[in-house]
Short mmCIF file of N, CA and C in Angstrom, two decimals:
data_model
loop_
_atom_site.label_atom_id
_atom_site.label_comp_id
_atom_site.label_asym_id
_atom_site.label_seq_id
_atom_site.Cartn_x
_atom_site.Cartn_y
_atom_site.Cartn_z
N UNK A 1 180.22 16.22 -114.73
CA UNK A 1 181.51 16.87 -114.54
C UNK A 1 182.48 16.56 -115.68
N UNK A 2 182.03 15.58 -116.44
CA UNK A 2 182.59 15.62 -117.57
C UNK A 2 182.84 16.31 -119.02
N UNK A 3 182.00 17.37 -118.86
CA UNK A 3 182.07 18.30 -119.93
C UNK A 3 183.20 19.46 -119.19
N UNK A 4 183.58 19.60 -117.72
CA UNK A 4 184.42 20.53 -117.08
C UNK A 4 185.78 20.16 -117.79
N UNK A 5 185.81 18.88 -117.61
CA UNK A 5 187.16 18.38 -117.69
C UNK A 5 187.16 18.01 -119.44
N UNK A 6 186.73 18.29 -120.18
CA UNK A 6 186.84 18.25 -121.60
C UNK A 6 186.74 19.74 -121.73
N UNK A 7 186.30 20.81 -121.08
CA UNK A 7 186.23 22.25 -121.68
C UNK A 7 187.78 22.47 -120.99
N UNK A 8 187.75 22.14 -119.92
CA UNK A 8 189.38 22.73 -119.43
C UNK A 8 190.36 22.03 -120.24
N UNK A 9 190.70 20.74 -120.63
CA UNK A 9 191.63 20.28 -121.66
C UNK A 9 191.24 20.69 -122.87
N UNK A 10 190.20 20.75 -123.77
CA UNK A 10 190.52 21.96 -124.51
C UNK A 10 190.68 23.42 -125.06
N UNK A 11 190.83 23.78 -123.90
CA UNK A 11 191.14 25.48 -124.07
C UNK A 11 193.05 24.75 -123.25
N UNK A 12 193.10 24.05 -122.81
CA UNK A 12 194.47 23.90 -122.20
C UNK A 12 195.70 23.49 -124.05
N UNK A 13 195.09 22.43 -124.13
CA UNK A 13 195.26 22.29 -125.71
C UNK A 13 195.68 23.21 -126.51
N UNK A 14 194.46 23.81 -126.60
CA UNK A 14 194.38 25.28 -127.74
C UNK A 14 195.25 25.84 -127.23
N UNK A 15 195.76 26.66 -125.93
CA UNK A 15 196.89 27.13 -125.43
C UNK A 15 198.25 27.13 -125.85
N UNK A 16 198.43 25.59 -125.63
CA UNK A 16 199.57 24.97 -125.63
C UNK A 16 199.65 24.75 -127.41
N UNK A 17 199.03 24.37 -128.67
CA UNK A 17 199.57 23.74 -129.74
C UNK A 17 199.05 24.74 -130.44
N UNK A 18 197.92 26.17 -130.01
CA UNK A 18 198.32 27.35 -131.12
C UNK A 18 198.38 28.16 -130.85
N UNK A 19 198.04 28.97 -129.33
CA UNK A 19 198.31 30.10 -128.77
C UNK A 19 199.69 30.74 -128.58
N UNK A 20 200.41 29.78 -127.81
CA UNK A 20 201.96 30.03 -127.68
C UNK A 20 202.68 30.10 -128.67
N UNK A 21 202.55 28.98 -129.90
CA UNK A 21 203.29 29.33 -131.06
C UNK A 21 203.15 30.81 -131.63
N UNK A 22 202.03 30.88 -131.76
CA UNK A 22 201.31 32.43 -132.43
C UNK A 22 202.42 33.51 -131.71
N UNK A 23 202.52 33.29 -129.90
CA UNK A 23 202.69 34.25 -129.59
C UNK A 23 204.13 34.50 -129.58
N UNK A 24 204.62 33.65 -129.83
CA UNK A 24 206.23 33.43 -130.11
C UNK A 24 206.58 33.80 -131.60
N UNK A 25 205.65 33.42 -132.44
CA UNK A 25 206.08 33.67 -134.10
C UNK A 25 205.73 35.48 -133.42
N UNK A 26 204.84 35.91 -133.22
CA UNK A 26 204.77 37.62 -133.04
C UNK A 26 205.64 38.06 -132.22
N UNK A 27 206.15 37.41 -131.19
CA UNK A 27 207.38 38.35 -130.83
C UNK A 27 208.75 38.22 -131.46
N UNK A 28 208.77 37.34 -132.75
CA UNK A 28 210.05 37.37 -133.65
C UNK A 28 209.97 39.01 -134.10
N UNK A 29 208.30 38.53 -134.60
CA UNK A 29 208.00 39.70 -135.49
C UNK A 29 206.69 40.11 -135.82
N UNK A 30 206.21 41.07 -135.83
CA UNK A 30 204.82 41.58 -136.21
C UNK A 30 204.43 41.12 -137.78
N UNK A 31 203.54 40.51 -137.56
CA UNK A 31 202.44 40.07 -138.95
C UNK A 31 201.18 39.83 -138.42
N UNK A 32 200.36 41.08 -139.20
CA UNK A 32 199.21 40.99 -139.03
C UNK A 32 198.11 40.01 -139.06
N UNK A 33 198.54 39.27 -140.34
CA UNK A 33 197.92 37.68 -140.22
C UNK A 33 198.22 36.93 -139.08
N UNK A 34 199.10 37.22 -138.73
CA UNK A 34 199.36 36.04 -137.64
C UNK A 34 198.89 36.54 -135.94
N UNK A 35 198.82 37.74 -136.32
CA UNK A 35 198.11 38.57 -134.92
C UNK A 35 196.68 38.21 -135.25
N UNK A 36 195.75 37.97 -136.55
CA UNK A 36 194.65 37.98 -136.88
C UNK A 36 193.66 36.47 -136.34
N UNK A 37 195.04 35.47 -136.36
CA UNK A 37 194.97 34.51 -136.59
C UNK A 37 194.72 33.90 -135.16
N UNK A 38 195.64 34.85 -134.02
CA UNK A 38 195.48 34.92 -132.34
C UNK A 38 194.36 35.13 -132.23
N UNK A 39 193.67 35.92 -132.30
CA UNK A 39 192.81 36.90 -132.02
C UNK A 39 191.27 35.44 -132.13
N UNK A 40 191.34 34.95 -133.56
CA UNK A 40 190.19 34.20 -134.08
C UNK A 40 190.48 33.00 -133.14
N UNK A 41 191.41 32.12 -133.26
CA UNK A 41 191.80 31.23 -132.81
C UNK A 41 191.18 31.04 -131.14
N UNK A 42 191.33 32.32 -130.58
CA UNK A 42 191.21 32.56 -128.99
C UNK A 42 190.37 32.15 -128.80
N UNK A 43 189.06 32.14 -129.62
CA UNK A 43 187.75 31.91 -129.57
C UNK A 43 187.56 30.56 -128.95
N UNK A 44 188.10 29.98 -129.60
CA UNK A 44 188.04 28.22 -128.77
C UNK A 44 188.54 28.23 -127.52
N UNK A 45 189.68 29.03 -126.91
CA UNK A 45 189.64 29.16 -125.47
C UNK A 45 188.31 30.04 -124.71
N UNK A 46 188.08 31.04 -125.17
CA UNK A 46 186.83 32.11 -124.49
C UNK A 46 185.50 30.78 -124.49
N UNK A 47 185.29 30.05 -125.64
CA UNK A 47 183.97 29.14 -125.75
C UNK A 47 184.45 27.98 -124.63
N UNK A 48 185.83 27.77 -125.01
CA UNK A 48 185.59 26.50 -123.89
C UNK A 48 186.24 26.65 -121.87
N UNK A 49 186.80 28.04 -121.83
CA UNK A 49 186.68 28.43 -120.54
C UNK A 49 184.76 29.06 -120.21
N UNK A 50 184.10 29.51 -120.77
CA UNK A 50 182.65 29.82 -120.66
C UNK A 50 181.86 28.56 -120.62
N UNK A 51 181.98 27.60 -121.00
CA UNK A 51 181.13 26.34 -120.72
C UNK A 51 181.65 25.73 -119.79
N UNK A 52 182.95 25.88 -119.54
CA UNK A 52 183.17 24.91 -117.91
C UNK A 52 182.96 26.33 -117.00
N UNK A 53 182.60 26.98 -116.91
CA UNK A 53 182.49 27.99 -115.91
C UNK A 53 180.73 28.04 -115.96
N UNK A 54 179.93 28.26 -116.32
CA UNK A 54 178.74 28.18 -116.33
C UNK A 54 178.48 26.81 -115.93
N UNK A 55 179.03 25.81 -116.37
CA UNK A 55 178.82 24.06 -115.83
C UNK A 55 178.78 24.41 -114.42
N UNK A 56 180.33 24.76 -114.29
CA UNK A 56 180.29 25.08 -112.70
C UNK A 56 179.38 25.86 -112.12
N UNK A 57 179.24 27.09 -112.10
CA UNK A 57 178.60 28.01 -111.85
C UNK A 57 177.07 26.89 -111.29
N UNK A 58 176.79 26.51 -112.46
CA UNK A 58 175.18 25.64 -112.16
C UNK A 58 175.42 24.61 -110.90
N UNK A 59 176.38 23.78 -111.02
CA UNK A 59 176.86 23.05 -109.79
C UNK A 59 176.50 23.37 -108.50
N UNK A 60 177.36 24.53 -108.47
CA UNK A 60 177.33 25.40 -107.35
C UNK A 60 176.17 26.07 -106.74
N UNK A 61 175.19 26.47 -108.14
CA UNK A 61 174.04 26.84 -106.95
C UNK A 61 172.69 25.62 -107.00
N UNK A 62 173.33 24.48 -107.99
CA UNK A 62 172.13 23.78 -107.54
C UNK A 62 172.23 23.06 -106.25
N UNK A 63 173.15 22.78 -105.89
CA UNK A 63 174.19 22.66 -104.53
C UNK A 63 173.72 23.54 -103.28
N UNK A 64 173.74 24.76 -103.70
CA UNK A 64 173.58 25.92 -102.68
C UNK A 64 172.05 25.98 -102.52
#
């Protein structure tokens, strides 16, 4: 259960110290780099919400 709780703190992380900034510098103002930069960046949330969800997922039906 320890890889749950390291995939959920870092996609919580990534959130919090580059997602929000990003999304705050783009609603000053549109720059494509910096929309480019959301977009790539996200990736570390999509990889690390997909490994604690499949962790789980396995939990659950080796359980079941």
């Amino acid at each position: 259960m320890t890889i749950v709780l390291v995939a959920g703190t870092v996609a919580l992380l990534s959130t919090l110290v580059v997602q929000v900034p990003l999304h705050r510098q783009l609603a000053q103002r549109h720059d494509s780099r910096l929309a480019q930069r959301l977009v790539t960046t996200n990736w570390i949330r999509t990889m690390a919400w997909t490994v604690r969800g499949l962790v789980l997922a396995g939990v659950v039906l080796a359980r079941g």
